[in-house]
Structures are given as structure tokens and as C-alpha cells.
PDB file of C-alpha atoms in Angstrom:
ATOM      1  CA  MET A  30      -0.164   0.081   0.124  1.00  0.00           C
ATOM      2  CA  THR A  31       1.193   3.211  -0.401  1.00  0.00           C
ATOM      3  CA  GLN A  32       1.356   6.391   1.799  1.00  0.00           C
ATOM      4  CA  GLU A  33      -1.307   9.014   1.296  1.00  0.00           C
ATOM      5  CA  ASN A  34       1.622  11.812   2.807  1.00  0.00           C
ATOM      6  CA  GLU A  35       4.443  10.236   0.302  1.00  0.00           C
ATOM      7  CA  ALA A  36       5.045  13.680  -1.514  1.00  0.00           C
ATOM      8  CA  PRO A  37       4.985  12.771  -6.136  1.00  0.00           C
ATOM      9  CA  ALA A  38       8.382  11.907  -7.286  1.00  0.00           C
ATOM     10  CA  GLU A  39       9.484  14.932  -9.103  1.00  0.00           C
ATOM     11  CA  TYR A  40      10.461  14.734 -13.008  1.00  0.00           C
ATOM     12  CA  ARG A  41      13.682  15.238 -14.233  1.00  0.00           C
ATOM     13  CA  THR A  42      14.240  16.253 -17.904  1.00  0.00           C
ATOM     14  CA  PRO A  43      16.453  14.113 -18.910  1.00  0.00           C
ATOM     15  CA  ARG A  44      19.914  15.610 -19.765  1.00  0.00           C
ATOM     16  CA  ALA A  45      20.855  14.264 -23.520  1.00  0.00           C
ATOM     17  CA  LEU A  46      17.600  16.321 -24.179  1.00  0.00           C
ATOM     18  CA  MET A  47      18.711  19.791 -22.275  1.00  0.00           C
ATOM     19  CA  VAL A  48      22.319  19.047 -24.399  1.00  0.00           C
ATOM     20  CA  ALA A  49      20.228  18.329 -27.862  1.00  0.00           C
ATOM     21  CA  VAL A  50      18.125  21.417 -26.676  1.00  0.00           C
ATOM     22  CA  VAL A  51      20.683  24.173 -26.308  1.00  0.00           C
ATOM     23  CA  GLY A  52      22.622  22.710 -29.401  1.00  0.00           C
ATOM     24  CA  MET A  53      20.304  23.361 -31.701  1.00  0.00           C
ATOM     25  CA  GLY A  54      19.873  26.481 -30.549  1.00  0.00           C
ATOM     26  CA  VAL A  55      23.338  27.845 -30.660  1.00  0.00           C
ATOM     27  CA  LEU A  56      23.222  26.168 -34.288  1.00  0.00           C
ATOM     28  CA  ILE A  57      19.940  28.043 -34.643  1.00  0.00           C
ATOM     29  CA  VAL A  58      21.366  32.013 -33.700  1.00  0.00           C
ATOM     30  CA  VAL A  59      24.977  31.023 -35.451  1.00  0.00           C
ATOM     31  CA  GLY A  60      23.057  30.472 -38.734  1.00  0.00           C
ATOM     32  CA  THR A  61      21.230  33.298 -38.905  1.00  0.00           C
ATOM     33  CA  ALA A  62      24.150  35.425 -37.500  1.00  0.00           C
ATOM     34  CA  LEU A  63      25.689  33.592 -40.856  1.00  0.00           C
ATOM     35  CA  LEU A  64      23.298  34.705 -43.190  1.00  0.00           C
ATOM     36  CA  ILE A  65      22.421  37.939 -42.262  1.00  0.00           C
ATOM     37  CA  GLY A  66      26.412  38.335 -42.426  1.00  0.00           C
ATOM     38  CA  VAL A  67      26.452  36.810 -46.065  1.00  0.00           C
ATOM     39  CA  ILE A  68      23.124  39.280 -46.933  1.00  0.00           C
ATOM     40  CA  LEU A  69      24.622  42.458 -45.643  1.00  0.00           C
ATOM     41  CA  HIS A  70      28.380  40.896 -47.505  1.00  0.00           C
ATOM     42  CA  ARG A  71      25.806  40.973 -50.691  1.00  0.00           C
ATOM     43  CA  MET A  72      24.415  44.296 -50.602  1.00  0.00           C
ATOM     44  CA  ASN A  73      27.467  45.986 -50.047  1.00  0.00           C
ATOM     45  CA  GLY A  74      29.086  44.960 -53.155  1.00  0.00           C
ATOM     46  CA  GLY A  75      30.678  41.986 -52.648  1.00  0.00           C
ATOM     47  CA  ASP A  76      32.629  40.338 -55.016  1.00  0.00           C
ATOM     48  CA  HIS A  77      31.464  41.686 -58.561  1.00  0.00           C
ATOM     49  CA  LYS A  78      32.884  39.164 -61.067  1.00  0.00           C
ATOM     50  CA  ALA A  79      31.602  38.746 -64.666  1.00  0.00           C
ATOM     51  CA  PRO A  80      30.495  35.225 -65.713  1.00  0.00           C
ATOM     52  CA  ALA A  81      33.335  33.870 -67.691  1.00  0.00           C
ATOM     53  CA  GLY A  82      31.754  33.420 -71.514  1.00  0.00           C
ATOM     54  CA  VAL A  83      31.319  37.205 -71.473  1.00  0.00           C
ATOM     55  CA  PRO A  84      34.419  39.524 -72.643  1.00  0.00           C
ATOM     56  CA  LEU A  85      34.552  42.847 -71.252  1.00  0.00           C
ATOM     57  CA  VAL A  86      35.303  45.176 -74.340  1.00  0.00           C
ATOM     58  CA  GLU A  87      35.518  48.552 -74.488  1.00  0.00           C
ATOM     59  CA  ALA A  88      32.435  49.903 -77.014  1.00  0.00           C
ATOM     60  CA  THR A  89      33.276  52.267 -79.525  1.00  0.00           C
ATOM     61  CA  PRO A  90      31.584  55.760 -78.897  1.00  0.00           C
ATOM     62  CA  ALA A  91      28.411  56.129 -81.084  1.00  0.00           C
ATOM     63  CA  PRO A  92      28.745  58.906 -83.296  1.00  0.00           C
ATOM     64  CA  THR A  93      27.432  62.221 -81.908  1.00  0.00           C
ATOM     65  CA  GLY A  94      26.538  65.323 -83.348  1.00  0.00           C
ATOM     66  CA  PRO A  95      24.800  67.316 -86.538  1.00  0.00           C
ATOM     67  CA  GLY A  96      26.276  64.471 -88.634  1.00  0.00           C
ATOM     68  CA  ALA A  97      25.356  61.368 -86.636  1.00  0.00           C
ATOM     69  CA  PRO A  98      23.397  58.673 -88.706  1.00  0.00           C
ATOM     70  CA  VAL A  99      19.375  58.767 -87.885  1.00  0.00           C
ATOM     71  CA  VAL A 100      17.756  55.476 -87.034  1.00  0.00           C
ATOM     72  CA  HIS A 101      14.178  54.492 -87.853  1.00  0.00           C
ATOM     73  CA  LEU A 102      12.184  51.873 -86.468  1.00  0.00           C
ATOM     74  CA  PRO A 103       9.771  49.996 -88.381  1.00  0.00           C
ATOM     75  CA  LEU A 104       6.635  50.450 -86.780  1.00  0.00           C
ATOM     76  CA  GLY A 105       2.811  49.276 -88.182  1.00  0.00           C
ATOM     77  CA  VAL A 106      -0.257  50.710 -87.531  1.00  0.00           C
ATOM     78  CA  ASP A 107      -0.967  50.235 -83.549  1.00  0.00           C
ATOM     79  CA  GLU A 108       2.458  48.804 -82.680  1.00  0.00           C
ATOM     80  CA  HIS A 109       4.525  50.434 -79.877  1.00  0.00           C
ATOM     81  CA  LEU A 110       7.670  49.624 -78.565  1.00  0.00           C
ATOM     82  CA  LEU A 111       7.860  47.337 -75.158  1.00  0.00           C
ATOM     83  CA  GLY A 112      11.447  47.542 -74.131  1.00  0.00           C
ATOM     84  CA  LEU A 113      15.160  47.108 -75.223  1.00  0.00           C
ATOM     85  CA  THR A 114      17.529  44.483 -74.024  1.00  0.00           C
ATOM     86  CA  ARG A 115      21.215  44.348 -74.877  1.00  0.00           C
ATOM     87  CA  VAL A 116      21.747  41.172 -75.690  1.00  0.00           C
ATOM     88  CA  GLN A 117      25.975  41.882 -77.160  1.00  0.00           C
ATOM     89  CA  ASP A 118      28.353  44.742 -77.660  1.00  0.00           C
ATOM     90  CA  GLY A 119      26.651  46.597 -80.563  1.00  0.00           C
ATOM     91  CA  LEU A 120      23.460  44.648 -80.806  1.00  0.00           C
ATOM     92  CA  VAL A 121      20.447  45.946 -79.288  1.00  0.00           C
ATOM     93  CA  ALA A 122      16.935  43.544 -78.951  1.00  0.00           C
ATOM     94  CA  ILE A 123      13.970  45.778 -79.343  1.00  0.00           C
ATOM     95  CA  GLN A 124      10.592  44.430 -78.166  1.00  0.00           C
ATOM     96  CA  VAL A 125       7.270  45.630 -80.342  1.00  0.00           C
ATOM     97  CA  SER A 126       3.246  44.870 -79.437  1.00  0.00           C
ATOM     98  CA  GLY A 127       1.297  45.250 -82.170  1.00  0.00           C
ATOM     99  CA  PRO A 128      -2.307  44.599 -82.601  1.00  0.00           C
ATOM    100  CA  HIS A 129      -1.193  40.879 -84.671  1.00  0.00           C
ATOM    101  CA  GLY A 130       1.230  40.396 -82.098  1.00  0.00           C
ATOM    102  CA  ASP A 131       4.680  40.880 -80.035  1.00  0.00           C
ATOM    103  CA  ARG A 132       7.903  40.984 -82.314  1.00  0.00           C
ATOM    104  CA  VAL A 133      11.267  40.854 -81.226  1.00  0.00           C
ATOM    105  CA  LEU A 134      14.015  43.068 -83.743  1.00  0.00           C
ATOM    106  CA  LEU A 135      17.925  42.997 -84.002  1.00  0.00           C
ATOM    107  CA  TRP A 136      19.404  46.650 -84.459  1.00  0.00           C
ATOM    108  CA  GLN A 137      23.159  46.854 -85.030  1.00  0.00           C
ATOM    109  CA  VAL A 138      23.875  49.754 -83.211  1.00  0.00           C
ATOM    110  CA  GLY A 139      27.348  50.252 -84.950  1.00  0.00           C
ATOM    111  CA  THR A 140      25.992  50.172 -88.332  1.00  0.00           C
ATOM    112  CA  GLY A 141      22.006  51.520 -87.651  1.00  0.00           C
ATOM    113  CA  GLN A 142      20.604  48.243 -89.685  1.00  0.00           C
ATOM    114  CA  VAL A 143      17.679  47.310 -88.049  1.00  0.00           C
ATOM    115  CA  ARG A 144      17.434  43.810 -88.684  1.00  0.00           C
ATOM    116  CA  PRO A 145      13.618  41.555 -88.194  1.00  0.00           C
ATOM    117  CA  GLY A 146      14.480  38.718 -85.563  1.00  0.00           C
ATOM    118  CA  LEU A 147      11.516  36.922 -83.883  1.00  0.00           C
ATOM    119  CA  ASP A 148       8.003  37.029 -84.794  1.00  0.00           C
ATOM    120  CA  THR A 149       5.102  35.975 -83.160  1.00  0.00           C
ATOM    121  CA  ALA A 150       2.200  37.556 -84.764  1.00  0.00           C
ATOM    122  CA  VAL A 151      -1.219  35.541 -84.710  1.00  0.00           C
ATOM    123  CA  SER A 152      -2.078  33.895 -87.970  1.00  0.00           C
ATOM    124  CA  ALA A 153      -5.524  35.244 -88.732  1.00  0.00           C
ATOM    125  CA  PRO A 154      -8.077  32.691 -89.300  1.00  0.00           C
TER     126      PRO A 154
END
């Protein structure tokens, strides 16, 4: 028989569980500090290197002044310019949108030529 005046046994947390909880807490703090450090390093201009396949070449300056050639972009009725993207040195992709779909033109900046590129026009039924 048990005695009614006996105090209940006190529960103790196992030592291994306490070590695991403290260890995980330390890992969380160290990981968070490391993540914040990497973000700050990248925001403050960490090592900016060009990819190996992109050569860095000085572009020849485009002619300016009264004798500079003017490039005319062949846009159709109700077409408008959506954006410009540099493809490589001296070559710019021009995205044009219109009622019959989008198209991409290639502009050779040095020569002033606008060449046809990709046409995504929807065919009329």
C-alpha cells in the first residue's frame, strides 16, 4: 500500500534532451548570424565578377552631333515599343507589340541597321 502523505516523485528532464535543445539553439543563432552576414556582404558590393563567357570589351563610341545617322524603327499601325535589351556589344533587341502579336527586332548599333528577328504574330483565321 502507498502512503497518502508521500510527496510525488519530481520529474527531471533527461540530460541528453537538454544538451540537444541547447545545441539546436546555438545552431539557430549561429546560422541566423551567418545568413545576415552574407546578405549584408552581398548588399555592400561583395565580389562582383563577370561570368567567364562574357568578355569585357570597350565599346566604340557612337557618333554624335549634326552628322550622326538617325535610325528609323519600322513600326506598323498601332504598334508600340515595349522594351530594349542589350544582347551583346553593339546589338540591341527591340520588343515591339501590336494588334497582331509581338515581334523582336535586332538593332546593330554601330551600323544603324534594324534587322528582323523573331515574329510571334497570331495568324488570322
